[in-house]
XYZ file of N, CA and C in Angstrom:
708
model
N 90.047 95.275 129.843
C 90.822 94.985 128.512
C 90.085 95.661 127.468
N 90.575 96.149 126.288
C 89.843 96.927 125.222
C 88.914 95.830 124.483
N 88.069 96.369 123.928
C 87.161 95.528 123.275
C 87.589 94.454 121.950
N 88.860 95.082 121.301
C 89.320 94.193 120.304
C 90.391 93.185 120.766
N 90.577 93.285 122.137
C 91.512 92.236 122.535
C 90.715 90.948 123.138
N 91.750 89.944 123.302
C 91.255 88.767 123.895
C 92.103 88.284 125.010
N 91.584 87.350 125.818
C 92.443 86.913 127.102
C 93.644 86.205 126.607
N 94.561 86.055 127.366
C 95.773 85.293 127.129
C 95.332 83.915 126.873
N 95.999 83.299 125.592
C 95.617 81.739 125.483
C 96.723 81.079 126.592
N 96.035 80.111 127.218
C 96.549 79.445 128.182
C 96.922 77.785 127.714
N 96.414 77.392 126.543
C 96.491 76.109 126.041
C 98.051 75.641 126.071
N 99.044 76.269 125.493
C 100.383 75.918 125.350
C 101.315 77.009 125.471
N 102.244 76.894 126.517
C 103.128 77.868 126.666
C 104.619 77.596 126.830
N 105.479 78.234 126.151
C 106.894 78.359 126.503
C 107.295 78.917 127.595
N 107.927 78.165 128.449
C 108.590 78.937 129.749
C 110.122 78.706 129.836
N 110.863 79.894 130.077
C 112.332 79.681 130.077
C 112.493 80.063 131.488
N 113.209 78.930 132.232
C 113.391 79.330 133.737
C 114.695 79.533 133.889
N 115.180 80.441 134.780
C 116.726 80.506 135.175
C 116.954 80.312 136.550
N 117.920 79.393 136.679
C 118.459 79.341 138.136
C 119.738 79.630 138.546
N 119.925 80.173 139.665
C 121.083 80.893 140.170
C 121.101 80.501 141.688
N 122.202 80.292 142.107
C 122.564 79.814 143.406
C 123.676 79.007 143.637
N 123.488 77.793 143.996
C 124.790 76.958 144.276
C 125.003 76.460 142.973
N 126.152 76.688 142.497
C 126.605 75.942 141.153
C 126.580 74.474 140.908
N 127.122 73.804 141.867
C 127.154 72.314 141.877
C 125.554 71.766 141.895
N 124.730 72.305 142.555
C 123.475 71.730 142.789
C 122.476 72.232 141.751
N 122.869 73.476 141.063
C 122.189 73.759 139.874
C 122.308 72.870 138.787
N 123.687 72.311 138.584
C 123.888 71.431 137.318
C 123.240 70.148 137.570
N 123.111 69.579 138.823
C 122.547 68.420 139.014
C 120.960 68.424 138.920
N 120.474 69.718 139.397
C 118.984 69.962 139.303
C 118.497 70.010 138.008
N 119.140 70.735 137.183
C 118.791 70.941 135.729
C 118.831 69.681 135.060
N 119.812 68.927 135.135
C 119.846 67.495 134.282
C 118.978 66.639 134.990
N 118.667 66.517 136.052
C 117.710 65.530 136.468
C 116.441 65.747 136.396
N 116.139 67.223 136.182
C 114.681 67.615 135.787
C 114.489 67.452 134.223
N 115.534 67.891 133.518
C 115.112 67.833 132.070
C 115.300 66.363 131.561
N 116.549 65.635 131.781
C 116.661 64.378 131.418
C 116.558 63.463 132.224
N 116.439 63.441 133.386
C 116.347 62.395 134.415
C 117.633 61.557 134.674
N 118.640 62.052 134.168
C 119.962 61.601 134.315
C 121.056 62.751 134.207
N 122.323 61.962 134.227
C 123.373 62.929 134.082
C 124.169 62.525 132.560
N 124.791 63.496 132.060
C 125.340 63.176 130.799
C 126.374 62.311 130.825
N 126.392 61.400 129.833
C 127.629 60.355 129.774
C 128.728 60.926 128.642
N 128.202 62.069 128.123
C 129.108 62.573 126.911
C 128.935 63.843 126.897
N 129.822 64.755 126.024
C 129.786 66.203 126.342
C 130.166 66.816 124.955
N 129.155 67.561 124.374
C 129.424 68.277 122.958
C 129.325 69.565 123.272
N 130.516 70.423 123.200
C 130.394 71.759 123.532
C 129.823 72.743 122.397
N 129.390 71.860 121.168
C 128.658 72.675 120.207
C 127.149 72.722 120.234
N 126.632 71.872 121.222
C 125.235 71.746 121.291
C 124.647 73.130 122.015
N 123.352 73.345 121.613
C 122.555 74.412 122.100
C 122.892 74.842 123.586
N 123.388 76.151 123.861
C 123.391 76.464 125.348
C 124.423 75.817 126.131
N 125.287 75.009 125.296
C 126.544 74.374 125.907
C 126.335 73.392 127.087
N 124.914 72.849 126.934
C 124.545 71.990 127.965
C 125.142 70.500 127.709
N 125.628 70.419 126.450
C 126.349 69.120 126.282
C 125.692 68.022 125.647
N 124.382 68.266 125.324
C 123.327 67.470 124.728
C 122.129 68.218 124.184
N 121.190 67.530 123.346
C 120.219 68.038 122.579
C 119.424 68.889 123.725
N 119.043 70.067 123.386
C 118.131 70.971 124.354
C 116.616 70.833 123.810
N 116.068 69.877 124.298
C 114.732 69.740 124.020
C 113.989 70.403 124.989
N 112.793 70.848 124.769
C 111.796 71.368 125.998
C 111.186 70.197 126.693
N 111.104 70.305 127.798
C 110.438 69.365 128.642
C 108.849 69.697 128.773
N 108.080 68.906 128.282
C 106.472 69.049 128.265
C 106.050 68.704 129.680
N 105.212 69.678 130.441
C 104.785 69.459 131.658
C 103.395 70.051 131.435
N 102.394 69.321 131.925
C 100.824 69.785 132.147
C 100.683 70.468 133.444
N 100.057 71.673 133.351
C 99.661 72.148 134.525
C 98.058 72.752 134.320
N 97.122 72.057 135.007
C 95.842 72.259 134.892
C 95.374 71.888 133.316
N 94.930 72.913 132.685
C 94.861 72.619 131.206
C 95.722 73.330 130.313
N 96.715 73.799 130.854
C 98.008 74.219 129.974
C 99.080 73.476 129.881
N 99.542 73.080 128.720
C 100.851 72.496 128.384
C 102.180 73.039 128.308
N 102.951 72.941 129.113
C 104.219 73.943 129.272
C 105.379 73.244 128.460
N 106.139 74.071 127.720
C 107.142 73.569 127.030
C 108.416 74.280 127.949
N 109.032 73.531 128.851
C 109.992 74.108 129.746
C 111.476 74.103 129.231
N 112.276 75.216 129.371
C 113.704 75.215 128.960
C 114.332 75.808 130.350
N 115.488 75.032 130.896
C 115.970 75.606 132.042
C 117.236 75.967 131.771
N 117.869 77.061 132.349
C 119.173 77.627 131.998
C 119.855 77.972 133.574
N 121.110 77.287 133.789
C 121.793 77.608 134.906
C 122.679 78.635 134.663
N 123.088 79.585 135.889
C 123.928 80.561 135.751
C 124.928 80.377 136.998
N 126.188 80.414 136.676
C 127.324 80.209 137.613
C 127.493 81.575 138.518
N 127.733 81.409 139.600
C 127.891 82.450 140.674
C 128.904 83.437 140.233
N 130.057 83.029 139.518
C 131.227 83.931 138.954
C 130.652 84.735 137.716
N 129.608 84.469 137.247
C 128.875 85.276 136.133
C 127.605 85.913 136.567
N 127.757 86.166 137.933
C 126.371 86.750 138.378
C 126.182 88.305 137.872
N 127.532 89.082 137.867
C 127.435 90.456 137.294
C 127.017 90.513 135.763
N 127.302 89.583 135.098
C 126.783 89.716 133.751
C 125.384 89.179 133.732
N 125.070 88.305 134.356
C 123.582 87.824 134.318
C 122.703 88.837 134.948
N 122.919 89.696 135.881
C 122.080 90.658 136.480
C 122.137 91.884 135.525
N 123.088 92.223 134.508
C 123.239 93.033 133.826
C 122.240 92.830 132.722
N 122.195 91.591 132.214
C 121.349 91.023 131.137
C 119.968 90.850 131.499
N 119.687 90.800 132.996
C 118.289 90.454 133.194
C 117.213 90.958 132.696
N 117.103 92.193 132.367
C 116.093 93.097 131.648
C 115.892 92.691 130.268
N 116.990 92.371 129.671
C 116.765 91.863 128.164
C 116.350 90.234 128.198
N 116.536 89.438 129.381
C 116.426 88.224 129.298
C 114.816 87.909 129.850
N 114.499 88.768 130.875
C 112.989 88.959 131.390
C 112.452 87.513 131.489
N 113.175 86.781 132.726
C 112.746 85.412 133.038
C 111.324 85.770 133.746
N 110.339 84.905 133.772
C 108.907 85.082 134.349
C 109.314 84.743 136.003
N 110.071 83.950 136.342
C 110.351 83.476 137.697
C 111.793 83.236 137.821
N 112.347 83.676 138.835
C 113.857 83.514 139.238
C 113.812 82.253 140.256
N 114.724 81.349 140.018
C 114.934 80.252 141.028
C 116.070 80.381 141.523
N 116.270 80.483 143.046
C 117.449 80.607 143.671
C 117.520 78.915 144.442
N 118.761 78.386 144.460
C 118.897 77.236 145.019
C 120.064 77.444 146.108
N 119.940 76.400 147.073
C 120.953 76.407 148.137
C 121.284 74.807 148.629
N 122.257 74.526 149.140
C 122.668 73.317 149.534
C 122.352 73.145 151.100
N 121.274 72.282 151.324
C 121.163 72.124 152.710
C 122.124 71.851 153.764
N 123.181 71.319 153.182
C 124.442 70.935 154.122
C 125.282 72.192 154.255
N 125.076 73.306 153.917
C 125.793 74.469 153.863
C 125.295 75.713 154.233
N 125.416 76.341 155.396
C 124.894 77.673 155.855
C 125.368 78.514 154.874
N 126.449 78.543 154.340
C 126.990 79.429 153.526
C 126.310 79.617 152.269
N 125.982 78.564 151.889
C 125.159 78.482 150.664
C 123.960 79.117 150.912
N 123.023 79.016 151.783
C 122.039 79.935 152.028
C 122.165 81.301 152.171
N 123.373 81.740 152.860
C 123.703 83.185 152.872
C 123.795 83.930 151.523
N 124.533 82.859 150.948
C 124.739 83.389 149.126
C 123.549 83.716 148.593
N 122.468 82.840 148.822
C 121.058 83.034 148.290
C 120.743 84.253 148.732
N 120.563 84.762 150.081
C 120.125 85.841 150.464
C 120.982 87.310 149.747
N 122.170 87.026 149.723
C 122.880 87.921 149.021
C 122.490 88.344 147.417
N 122.280 87.161 146.817
C 121.852 87.238 145.403
C 120.539 87.770 145.245
N 119.764 87.360 146.336
C 118.162 87.994 146.412
C 118.364 89.452 146.301
N 119.219 90.050 147.193
C 119.159 91.519 147.287
C 119.837 92.269 145.950
N 120.591 91.288 145.003
C 121.221 91.901 143.967
C 120.195 91.978 142.919
N 119.207 91.376 143.028
C 118.187 91.302 141.733
C 117.568 92.636 141.433
N 117.654 93.135 140.483
C 116.952 94.435 140.105
C 115.484 94.434 139.981
N 114.925 95.330 140.097
C 113.487 95.472 139.935
C 113.194 95.473 138.374
N 112.002 94.843 137.874
C 111.672 94.610 136.628
C 111.612 96.009 135.855
N 111.982 96.158 134.733
C 111.937 97.518 133.994
C 110.705 97.971 133.868
N 110.280 99.359 134.209
C 109.071 99.767 133.973
C 108.144 99.051 134.945
N 108.545 98.375 136.088
C 107.638 97.900 136.824
C 106.763 96.995 136.147
N 107.092 96.279 135.205
C 106.482 95.186 134.497
C 107.303 93.964 134.220
N 106.547 92.673 134.526
C 107.214 91.383 133.937
C 106.669 91.242 132.601
N 107.451 90.646 131.780
C 107.059 90.380 130.588
C 106.880 88.909 130.247
N 105.841 88.457 129.796
C 105.745 87.130 129.482
C 105.480 86.952 128.055
N 105.902 85.689 127.612
C 105.737 85.227 126.243
C 104.326 84.866 125.966
N 103.921 85.454 124.674
C 102.266 85.314 124.562
C 101.820 83.903 124.167
N 102.494 82.957 124.023
C 102.154 81.406 123.819
C 103.111 80.628 123.082
N 102.756 79.472 122.597
C 103.664 78.659 121.965
C 102.635 77.685 121.136
N 102.924 77.556 119.903
C 104.106 78.330 119.172
C 103.706 79.738 118.928
N 104.385 80.577 118.688
C 104.103 82.132 118.911
C 103.279 82.363 117.837
N 102.215 83.115 118.323
C 101.070 83.519 117.586
C 101.230 84.628 116.660
N 100.475 84.837 115.747
C 100.501 85.968 114.964
C 98.952 86.729 114.858
N 98.973 88.009 115.192
C 99.982 88.788 115.406
C 100.789 88.621 116.777
N 101.853 89.027 116.968
C 102.777 88.572 118.114
C 102.639 89.946 119.252
N 101.964 89.498 120.152
C 101.614 90.415 121.440
C 102.263 90.071 122.635
N 103.280 90.977 123.107
C 103.994 90.581 124.570
C 102.810 90.757 125.459
N 102.905 89.967 126.545
C 102.026 89.936 127.864
C 102.738 90.749 128.863
N 102.175 91.430 129.751
C 102.883 92.050 130.921
C 101.907 91.776 132.199
N 102.715 91.920 133.389
C 102.092 91.736 134.513
C 102.757 92.932 135.592
N 101.982 93.834 136.245
C 102.587 94.656 136.809
C 103.582 94.276 138.160
N 104.457 94.552 138.263
C 105.211 93.821 139.665
C 106.308 94.844 139.948
N 106.502 95.063 141.181
C 107.663 95.674 141.834
C 108.935 94.947 141.784
N 108.742 93.597 142.030
C 109.975 92.721 142.005
C 109.762 91.375 141.256
N 110.768 90.867 140.721
C 110.588 89.396 140.185
C 110.098 88.511 141.095
N 109.220 87.492 140.794
C 108.987 86.415 141.689
C 110.176 85.660 141.963
N 110.397 85.219 143.066
C 111.459 84.298 143.429
C 110.980 83.079 144.102
N 111.447 81.963 143.581
C 111.168 80.600 144.178
C 112.452 79.831 144.630
N 112.522 79.570 145.944
C 113.641 79.040 146.587
C 113.550 77.616 146.739
N 114.682 76.947 146.173
C 114.683 75.484 146.400
C 115.866 74.859 147.191
N 115.635 74.135 148.100
C 116.940 73.602 148.753
C 117.284 72.097 148.153
N 118.460 71.774 148.113
C 118.835 70.691 147.447
C 119.661 69.757 148.339
N 119.775 68.478 148.469
C 120.491 67.501 149.251
C 121.189 66.677 148.443
N 122.595 66.630 148.449
C 123.482 65.834 147.778
C 124.859 66.140 148.296
N 125.420 64.850 148.901
C 125.040 63.652 148.816
C 124.056 63.436 150.096
N 123.296 62.455 150.122
C 122.360 62.462 151.289
C 123.046 62.489 152.622
N 124.092 61.687 152.660
C 124.813 61.420 154.126
C 125.320 62.789 154.639
N 125.535 64.030 153.943
C 125.978 65.000 154.329
C 125.123 65.609 155.520
N 125.873 66.174 156.554
C 125.248 66.581 157.637
C 124.494 67.843 157.262
N 123.186 67.965 157.901
C 122.230 69.182 157.699
C 122.656 70.338 158.285
N 122.940 71.640 157.751
C 123.355 72.607 158.269
C 122.137 73.820 158.230
N 121.343 73.712 157.187
C 120.089 74.567 156.911
C 118.957 73.899 157.218
N 118.011 74.386 158.378
C 116.695 74.030 158.619
C 115.593 74.728 157.752
N 114.458 73.870 157.546
C 113.368 74.353 156.682
C 113.031 75.996 157.528
N 113.080 75.932 158.559
C 112.634 77.176 159.612
C 113.571 78.271 159.176
N 114.732 77.898 159.048
C 115.702 79.150 158.498
C 115.172 79.849 157.142
N 114.761 78.836 156.181
C 114.354 79.631 154.848
C 112.948 80.075 155.059
N 112.137 79.426 155.990
C 110.906 79.937 156.124
C 110.801 81.294 156.843
N 111.827 81.569 157.540
C 111.871 83.053 158.260
C 112.309 83.976 157.251
N 113.271 83.714 156.432
C 113.658 84.599 155.157
C 112.399 84.916 154.273
N 111.554 83.645 154.086
C 110.469 83.915 153.207
C 109.286 84.865 153.904
N 109.195 84.599 155.197
C 108.251 85.673 155.841
C 108.642 87.028 155.846
N 109.818 87.312 155.597
C 110.371 88.883 155.478
C 110.236 89.530 153.985
N 110.079 88.448 153.080
C 110.064 88.880 151.761
C 108.920 88.146 150.984
N 107.814 88.799 150.964
C 106.674 88.263 150.345
C 106.419 87.877 148.948
N 107.585 88.342 148.070
C 107.616 88.261 146.760
C 108.385 86.729 146.673
N 108.976 86.132 147.770
C 109.722 84.963 147.616
C 108.747 83.808 147.954
N 108.819 82.497 147.520
C 108.252 81.183 147.944
C 108.975 80.215 147.948
N 108.750 79.305 148.985
C 109.374 78.161 149.070
C 109.182 77.175 148.628
N 109.765 76.426 147.475
C 109.198 74.995 146.692
C 109.458 73.840 147.624
N 110.451 74.045 148.626
C 110.589 72.658 149.337
C 111.943 72.222 148.960
N 112.480 71.137 149.483
C 113.562 70.426 149.241
C 113.559 69.178 148.268
N 114.780 69.055 147.502
C 114.790 67.824 146.689
C 115.995 67.113 146.813
N 116.339 65.898 146.102
C 117.561 65.408 146.359
C 117.904 64.975 144.597
N 118.583 65.804 143.902
C 118.867 65.368 142.426
C 119.819 64.224 142.297
N 119.428 63.163 142.351
C 120.421 62.044 142.420
C 119.814 60.931 141.549
N 120.718 60.278 140.573
C 120.336 59.347 139.623
C 119.834 58.352 140.626
N 118.659 57.691 140.270
C 118.179 56.357 140.925
C 117.400 56.814 142.231
N 117.346 58.044 142.576
C 116.583 58.682 143.531
C 115.639 59.816 142.939
N 116.437 60.798 142.648
C 115.583 61.988 141.978
C 114.489 62.583 142.901
N 114.616 62.657 144.228
C 113.355 63.027 145.087
C 112.919 64.172 144.912
N 111.549 64.280 144.674
C 110.835 65.629 144.676
C 111.334 66.748 143.641
N 112.327 66.209 142.715
C 112.778 67.245 141.746
C 111.685 67.826 140.841
N 110.867 66.817 140.399
C 109.619 67.132 139.494
C 108.597 68.105 140.363
N 108.670 67.755 141.609
C 107.682 68.313 142.453
C 108.107 69.891 142.841
N 109.232 70.070 142.810
C 109.764 71.479 143.222
C 109.422 72.478 141.818
N 109.816 71.879 140.645
C 109.587 72.455 139.442
C 108.189 72.602 139.095
N 107.309 71.662 139.309
C 105.840 71.848 139.312
C 105.547 73.063 140.270
N 105.910 73.262 141.290
C 105.666 74.557 142.221
C 106.004 75.765 141.490
N 107.086 75.674 140.815
C 107.585 76.890 140.100
C 106.727 77.094 138.967
N 106.119 76.168 138.349
C 105.188 76.235 137.142
C 103.800 76.668 137.384
N 103.600 76.482 138.878
C 102.266 76.911 139.221
C 102.329 78.263 139.632
N 103.469 78.979 140.070
C 103.597 80.390 140.345
C 103.644 80.886 138.972
N 104.217 80.507 137.890
C 104.269 80.978 136.453
C 102.662 80.934 136.174
N 102.088 79.911 136.217
C 100.716 79.884 135.587
C 99.759 80.896 136.245
N 99.955 81.224 137.448
C 99.060 82.132 138.130
C 99.576 83.558 137.440
N 100.838 83.809 137.314
C 101.156 85.030 136.634
C 100.429 85.145 135.270
N 100.518 84.083 134.301
C 99.800 83.996 133.134
C 98.200 84.487 133.227
N 97.654 84.080 134.180
C 96.263 84.195 134.504
C 95.948 85.728 134.889
N 97.011 86.343 135.230
C 97.043 87.764 135.598
C 97.351 88.631 134.460
N 97.897 88.162 133.365
C 98.376 88.713 132.215
C 97.786 89.746 131.516
N 98.167 90.968 130.976
C 97.248 91.690 129.998
C 98.282 92.126 128.941
N 97.665 92.188 127.710
C 98.424 92.748 126.582
C 98.786 94.013 127.022
N 99.923 94.203 126.175
C 100.572 95.772 126.436
C 99.712 96.880 126.313
N 99.081 96.902 125.247
C 98.132 98.209 125.053
C 97.105 98.183 126.266
N 96.526 97.301 126.740
C 95.584 97.104 127.862
C 96.194 97.683 128.946
N 97.492 97.117 129.182
C 98.190 97.418 130.567
C 98.369 98.961 130.447
N 98.922 99.541 129.458
C 99.020 101.081 129.598
C 97.600 101.752 129.764
N 96.787 101.228 129.318
C 95.316 101.872 129.753
C 94.889 101.780 131.182
N 95.287 100.741 131.715
C 95.084 100.453 133.039
C 96.012 101.522 133.919
N 97.209 101.576 133.452
C 98.311 102.529 134.221
C 97.847 103.976 134.162
N 97.508 104.185 132.809
C 97.073 105.726 132.629
C 95.711 105.978 133.197
N 94.994 105.060 133.315
C 93.585 105.601 133.720
C 93.367 106.405 134.826
N 92.625 107.253 134.982
C 92.573 108.226 136.109
C 91.144 107.947 136.908
N 90.966 108.046 138.102
C 89.660 107.851 138.666
C 88.967 109.402 138.404
N 87.712 109.103 138.181
C 86.734 110.351 137.684
C 86.809 111.251 138.806
N 86.819 112.517 138.677
C 86.730 113.559 139.704
C 85.238 113.464 140.374
N 85.368 113.690 141.658
C 84.054 113.719 142.391
C 83.618 115.235 142.328
N 82.349 115.318 142.172
C 81.705 116.616 142.095
C 81.433 117.116 143.536
N 81.909 118.330 143.573
C 81.822 118.919 145.005
C 80.289 119.146 145.306
N 79.910 118.782 146.409
C 78.363 119.278 146.826
C 78.176 120.599 147.195
N 77.080 121.076 146.613
C 76.913 122.419 147.038
C 75.516 122.729 147.916
N 75.586 123.606 148.743
C 74.105 123.887 149.233
C 73.737 125.310 148.921
N 72.338 125.430 148.864
C 71.812 126.607 148.469
C 71.386 127.147 149.917
N 71.808 128.482 149.995
C 71.512 129.392 151.187
C 70.412 130.372 150.833
N 69.308 130.167 151.657
C 68.411 131.078 151.319
C 68.187 132.380 152.151
C-alpha cells in the first residue's frame, strides 16, 4: 500500500447481500433472518417493497459490527438482475435451493453459470459505515464473484430429494463456491437461519481483510518485476 493510505477500517461495515435461487425459500429466508417472523401486513410504499420498515440487521463478526441488508431476486427477473449486477456490485452472491426438489438444485447450477465475471476483475466493497470522508471504494482482485449456497427445508415433512453430498460434489468442482449448510426458515423453529448467514458474513469479512484502496490496487496490477541482469563471463 502507498505511504499515504491506511488499512481498511473493519470496526463498522454496511453489507448488502443478494439472494437468488428458489423464490419461495428466498422470501421465507430473508424474513426470518431480518425480522424473525413473517409480515402480518403489507405496505407496497415501504423501501424495497418488502412490506415493512427496512432496518439493517446488526451482526457482530469478530471485532466488526455489520449492518446487513438482504434483497431477494425472483427467477423471472434474472435477466434484469444479471444485467444490473455490475452496477449493484454485491460482495457475495447467495444461491438457495429447496432440499425437497432436485429441480431446485438444478436451477441453482444454471444460475451459477449465468453469473458474469466481476468488471475489470475486481470486487468492489463499501469503505465502511457510516460512509467515511474522503470516500474511497475498496477492491479485491477476483475472477468470479464469491458464491455461498444455502439449502432450505420447508415444510419439514416434505421428502428429501437433495442430499448434502449432491451439493458438496458441485462445490468440489467450483472452488469459488462455498456451502453454508441447511436451514429451516419457519416461525417457532427458525433452525440454523442465523448460522448460515453468519457463514456468509464470515466470507465477506475475509474479503474485507484482503481489500485494498483503488489507487493501491492499480499499483499492484501495474507493478512489473525488476528485470534480471544477465550474467557475463570474461574470456581471457
